[in-house]
Amino acid sequence: ADELQIKMAQGAKPGEGGELPGNKVNQTIARCRNSTPGVGLISPPPHHDIYSIEDLAQLISDLKNSNRKADVSVKLVSEVGVGVVAAGVAK
């Protein structure tokens, strides 16, 4: 991959993500998500291993080490206090 993106939340449902209808779950998506083609999914899945900025920093480091050529980015939900989180992510 050329780019790896961590999505912390999606749309108006922070922490839960949104629906990915079954008709959009093709073979590739199903394989990546350990699912079955045609089965609806919650997208993106919750990150049960990220509870702090330090946890996120470790995930970014792991991703960079797994693919040194890929850019790693973090998509944050826009809400009150997101500036503090974004500053932590940038560090």
N, C-alpha and C. Protein backbone atom coordinates (compact mmCIF):
# COMPACT_ATOMS: atom_id res chain seq x y z
N ALA A 1 0.84 -1.19 0.00
CA ALA A 1 0.00 0.00 0.00
C ALA A 1 0.88 1.25 0.00
N ASP A 2 0.39 2.29 -0.66
CA ASP A 2 1.10 3.57 -0.67
C ASP A 2 0.74 4.43 0.53
N GLU A 3 -0.46 4.20 1.07
CA GLU A 3 -0.94 4.99 2.19
C GLU A 3 -1.72 4.10 3.15
N LEU A 4 -1.47 4.30 4.44
CA LEU A 4 -2.21 3.60 5.49
C LEU A 4 -2.91 4.65 6.33
N GLN A 5 -4.23 4.50 6.51
CA GLN A 5 -5.00 5.51 7.24
C GLN A 5 -5.71 4.86 8.41
N ILE A 6 -5.55 5.47 9.58
CA ILE A 6 -6.26 5.04 10.78
C ILE A 6 -7.46 5.96 10.92
N LYS A 7 -8.66 5.40 10.89
CA LYS A 7 -9.87 6.20 11.04
C LYS A 7 -10.38 6.02 12.46
N MET A 8 -10.33 7.11 13.24
CA MET A 8 -10.71 7.04 14.64
C MET A 8 -12.22 7.05 14.85
N ALA A 9 -12.98 7.61 13.93
CA ALA A 9 -14.43 7.62 14.00
C ALA A 9 -14.93 8.05 12.63
N GLN A 10 -16.22 7.90 12.41
CA GLN A 10 -16.75 8.22 11.09
C GLN A 10 -18.06 8.96 11.23
N GLY A 11 -18.19 10.04 10.48
CA GLY A 11 -19.46 10.75 10.41
C GLY A 11 -19.99 11.19 11.75
N ALA A 12 -21.27 11.03 11.95
CA ALA A 12 -21.94 11.49 13.17
C ALA A 12 -22.02 10.41 14.23
N LYS A 13 -21.31 9.32 14.06
CA LYS A 13 -21.38 8.23 15.01
C LYS A 13 -20.01 7.91 15.60
N PRO A 14 -19.38 8.84 16.30
CA PRO A 14 -18.05 8.58 16.83
C PRO A 14 -18.02 7.31 17.68
N GLY A 15 -17.00 6.51 17.46
CA GLY A 15 -16.82 5.29 18.24
C GLY A 15 -17.54 4.08 17.70
N GLU A 16 -18.57 4.27 16.89
CA GLU A 16 -19.31 3.14 16.36
C GLU A 16 -19.10 2.96 14.86
N GLY A 17 -18.78 4.01 14.15
CA GLY A 17 -18.62 3.89 12.71
C GLY A 17 -19.96 3.90 12.02
N GLY A 18 -19.96 3.54 10.77
CA GLY A 18 -21.18 3.53 9.98
C GLY A 18 -21.38 2.19 9.32
N GLU A 19 -22.53 2.01 8.71
CA GLU A 19 -22.85 0.77 8.02
C GLU A 19 -22.14 0.67 6.68
N LEU A 20 -21.59 -0.47 6.39
CA LEU A 20 -21.08 -0.79 5.06
C LEU A 20 -22.02 -1.87 4.53
N PRO A 21 -22.94 -1.49 3.61
CA PRO A 21 -23.93 -2.45 3.12
C PRO A 21 -23.28 -3.67 2.48
N GLY A 22 -23.94 -4.80 2.61
CA GLY A 22 -23.41 -6.05 2.08
C GLY A 22 -23.07 -6.00 0.61
N ASN A 23 -23.83 -5.24 -0.18
CA ASN A 23 -23.55 -5.19 -1.63
C ASN A 23 -22.22 -4.48 -1.93
N LYS A 24 -21.64 -3.80 -0.95
CA LYS A 24 -20.34 -3.15 -1.14
C LYS A 24 -19.18 -3.98 -0.57
N VAL A 25 -19.49 -5.06 0.11
CA VAL A 25 -18.45 -5.91 0.70
C VAL A 25 -18.03 -6.95 -0.34
N ASN A 26 -17.00 -6.61 -1.10
CA ASN A 26 -16.51 -7.52 -2.13
C ASN A 26 -15.47 -8.47 -1.53
N GLN A 27 -14.87 -9.29 -2.39
CA GLN A 27 -13.89 -10.28 -1.95
C GLN A 27 -12.71 -9.65 -1.20
N THR A 28 -12.20 -8.55 -1.73
CA THR A 28 -11.03 -7.89 -1.12
C THR A 28 -11.37 -7.33 0.25
N ILE A 29 -12.48 -6.61 0.36
CA ILE A 29 -12.88 -6.04 1.65
C ILE A 29 -13.15 -7.14 2.66
N ALA A 30 -13.85 -8.19 2.23
CA ALA A 30 -14.16 -9.30 3.13
C ALA A 30 -12.88 -9.95 3.66
N ARG A 31 -11.90 -10.13 2.78
CA ARG A 31 -10.64 -10.74 3.21
C ARG A 31 -9.93 -9.85 4.24
N CYS A 32 -9.88 -8.54 3.97
CA CYS A 32 -9.22 -7.60 4.88
C CYS A 32 -9.91 -7.52 6.23
N ARG A 33 -11.23 -7.69 6.23
CA ARG A 33 -12.02 -7.55 7.46
C ARG A 33 -12.35 -8.89 8.10
N ASN A 34 -11.76 -9.99 7.55
CA ASN A 34 -12.05 -11.33 8.07
C ASN A 34 -13.55 -11.61 8.09
N SER A 35 -14.19 -11.32 6.97
CA SER A 35 -15.64 -11.49 6.86
C SER A 35 -15.97 -12.29 5.62
N THR A 36 -17.23 -12.24 5.23
CA THR A 36 -17.75 -12.95 4.06
C THR A 36 -18.27 -11.95 3.06
N PRO A 37 -17.94 -12.11 1.77
CA PRO A 37 -18.47 -11.19 0.76
C PRO A 37 -20.00 -11.15 0.82
N GLY A 38 -20.55 -9.94 0.69
CA GLY A 38 -21.99 -9.78 0.68
C GLY A 38 -22.62 -9.56 2.05
N VAL A 39 -21.84 -9.70 3.12
CA VAL A 39 -22.36 -9.52 4.48
C VAL A 39 -22.10 -8.07 4.92
N GLY A 40 -23.14 -7.37 5.38
CA GLY A 40 -23.00 -6.00 5.86
C GLY A 40 -22.07 -5.91 7.05
N LEU A 41 -21.32 -4.81 7.13
CA LEU A 41 -20.35 -4.62 8.21
C LEU A 41 -20.50 -3.24 8.84
N ILE A 42 -20.00 -3.09 10.04
CA ILE A 42 -19.86 -1.78 10.65
C ILE A 42 -18.49 -1.27 10.22
N SER A 43 -18.45 -0.07 9.68
CA SER A 43 -17.19 0.44 9.13
C SER A 43 -16.91 1.85 9.64
N PRO A 44 -15.74 2.15 10.14
CA PRO A 44 -14.67 1.24 10.46
C PRO A 44 -14.93 0.53 11.78
N PRO A 45 -14.27 -0.60 12.01
CA PRO A 45 -14.47 -1.30 13.27
C PRO A 45 -13.86 -0.50 14.42
N PRO A 46 -14.38 -0.68 15.64
CA PRO A 46 -13.78 0.02 16.78
C PRO A 46 -12.34 -0.42 17.01
N HIS A 47 -11.53 0.49 17.52
CA HIS A 47 -10.14 0.18 17.85
C HIS A 47 -10.07 -0.13 19.35
N HIS A 48 -10.21 -1.40 19.70
CA HIS A 48 -10.22 -1.77 21.11
C HIS A 48 -8.83 -1.73 21.74
N ASP A 49 -7.81 -1.50 20.91
CA ASP A 49 -6.45 -1.45 21.45
C ASP A 49 -5.94 -0.01 21.56
N ILE A 50 -6.78 0.98 21.27
CA ILE A 50 -6.36 2.38 21.35
C ILE A 50 -7.21 3.10 22.41
N TYR A 51 -6.57 3.41 23.53
CA TYR A 51 -7.25 4.11 24.61
C TYR A 51 -6.55 5.41 24.98
N SER A 52 -5.41 5.70 24.34
CA SER A 52 -4.66 6.90 24.67
C SER A 52 -3.84 7.34 23.47
N ILE A 53 -3.29 8.54 23.55
CA ILE A 53 -2.40 9.04 22.51
C ILE A 53 -1.18 8.13 22.39
N GLU A 54 -0.70 7.59 23.52
CA GLU A 54 0.46 6.70 23.50
C GLU A 54 0.15 5.41 22.73
N ASP A 55 -1.07 4.88 22.92
CA ASP A 55 -1.48 3.68 22.17
C ASP A 55 -1.51 3.97 20.67
N LEU A 56 -2.04 5.14 20.31
CA LEU A 56 -2.10 5.53 18.91
C LEU A 56 -0.69 5.70 18.34
N ALA A 57 0.20 6.32 19.10
CA ALA A 57 1.58 6.50 18.66
C ALA A 57 2.25 5.15 18.41
N GLN A 58 1.96 4.17 19.26
CA GLN A 58 2.54 2.83 19.07
C GLN A 58 2.01 2.19 17.80
N LEU A 59 0.70 2.34 17.52
CA LEU A 59 0.13 1.79 16.30
C LEU A 59 0.75 2.44 15.07
N ILE A 60 0.92 3.77 15.10
CA ILE A 60 1.55 4.48 13.98
C ILE A 60 2.97 3.96 13.76
N SER A 61 3.70 3.79 14.84
CA SER A 61 5.07 3.28 14.75
C SER A 61 5.08 1.87 14.16
N ASP A 62 4.18 1.02 14.61
CA ASP A 62 4.11 -0.35 14.09
C ASP A 62 3.79 -0.35 12.60
N LEU A 63 2.86 0.51 12.18
CA LEU A 63 2.50 0.58 10.77
C LEU A 63 3.67 1.08 9.92
N LYS A 64 4.37 2.10 10.42
CA LYS A 64 5.54 2.62 9.70
C LYS A 64 6.62 1.54 9.57
N ASN A 65 6.81 0.75 10.61
CA ASN A 65 7.81 -0.30 10.57
C ASN A 65 7.41 -1.46 9.66
N SER A 66 6.09 -1.68 9.52
CA SER A 66 5.63 -2.78 8.68
C SER A 66 5.69 -2.43 7.19
N ASN A 67 5.62 -1.14 6.86
CA ASN A 67 5.68 -0.70 5.47
C ASN A 67 6.34 0.68 5.43
N ARG A 68 7.64 0.69 5.34
CA ARG A 68 8.40 1.94 5.41
C ARG A 68 8.16 2.89 4.25
N LYS A 69 7.62 2.39 3.15
CA LYS A 69 7.37 3.24 1.97
C LYS A 69 5.99 3.93 2.03
N ALA A 70 5.11 3.44 2.88
CA ALA A 70 3.75 3.99 2.94
C ALA A 70 3.67 5.21 3.85
N ASP A 71 2.82 6.16 3.45
CA ASP A 71 2.49 7.29 4.32
C ASP A 71 1.44 6.81 5.32
N VAL A 72 1.56 7.22 6.57
CA VAL A 72 0.59 6.87 7.60
C VAL A 72 -0.14 8.13 8.02
N SER A 73 -1.47 8.10 7.99
CA SER A 73 -2.25 9.27 8.41
C SER A 73 -3.33 8.83 9.39
N VAL A 74 -3.85 9.80 10.14
CA VAL A 74 -4.91 9.54 11.12
C VAL A 74 -6.07 10.46 10.79
N LYS A 75 -7.25 9.87 10.59
CA LYS A 75 -8.46 10.64 10.33
C LYS A 75 -9.23 10.77 11.63
N LEU A 76 -9.43 12.02 12.06
CA LEU A 76 -10.14 12.29 13.31
C LEU A 76 -11.51 12.88 13.03
N VAL A 77 -12.44 12.62 13.92
CA VAL A 77 -13.77 13.22 13.83
C VAL A 77 -13.68 14.67 14.28
N SER A 78 -14.39 15.54 13.64
CA SER A 78 -14.38 16.96 14.01
C SER A 78 -15.42 17.19 15.10
N GLU A 79 -14.94 17.43 16.30
CA GLU A 79 -15.84 17.72 17.43
C GLU A 79 -15.10 18.58 18.43
N VAL A 80 -15.79 19.01 19.45
CA VAL A 80 -15.19 19.85 20.48
C VAL A 80 -14.00 19.11 21.09
N GLY A 81 -12.86 19.78 21.16
CA GLY A 81 -11.67 19.19 21.76
C GLY A 81 -10.78 18.45 20.79
N VAL A 82 -11.16 18.39 19.50
CA VAL A 82 -10.36 17.63 18.54
C VAL A 82 -8.97 18.23 18.36
N GLY A 83 -8.82 19.54 18.61
CA GLY A 83 -7.51 20.17 18.48
C GLY A 83 -6.49 19.59 19.43
N VAL A 84 -6.90 19.28 20.64
CA VAL A 84 -6.00 18.70 21.63
C VAL A 84 -5.57 17.31 21.16
N VAL A 85 -6.52 16.53 20.66
CA VAL A 85 -6.21 15.19 20.17
C VAL A 85 -5.28 15.29 18.95
N ALA A 86 -5.59 16.19 18.04
CA ALA A 86 -4.78 16.35 16.83
C ALA A 86 -3.35 16.75 17.19
N ALA A 87 -3.19 17.61 18.18
CA ALA A 87 -1.85 18.01 18.61
C ALA A 87 -1.07 16.82 19.14
N GLY A 88 -1.75 15.96 19.88
CA GLY A 88 -1.12 14.74 20.40
C GLY A 88 -0.74 13.80 19.29
N VAL A 89 -1.61 13.66 18.28
CA VAL A 89 -1.33 12.78 17.15
C VAL A 89 -0.13 13.29 16.38
N ALA A 90 -0.06 14.61 16.18
CA ALA A 90 1.03 15.21 15.41
C ALA A 90 2.38 14.99 16.08
N LYS A 91 2.40 14.94 17.42
CA LYS A 91 3.66 14.73 18.13
C LYS A 91 4.15 13.34 17.88
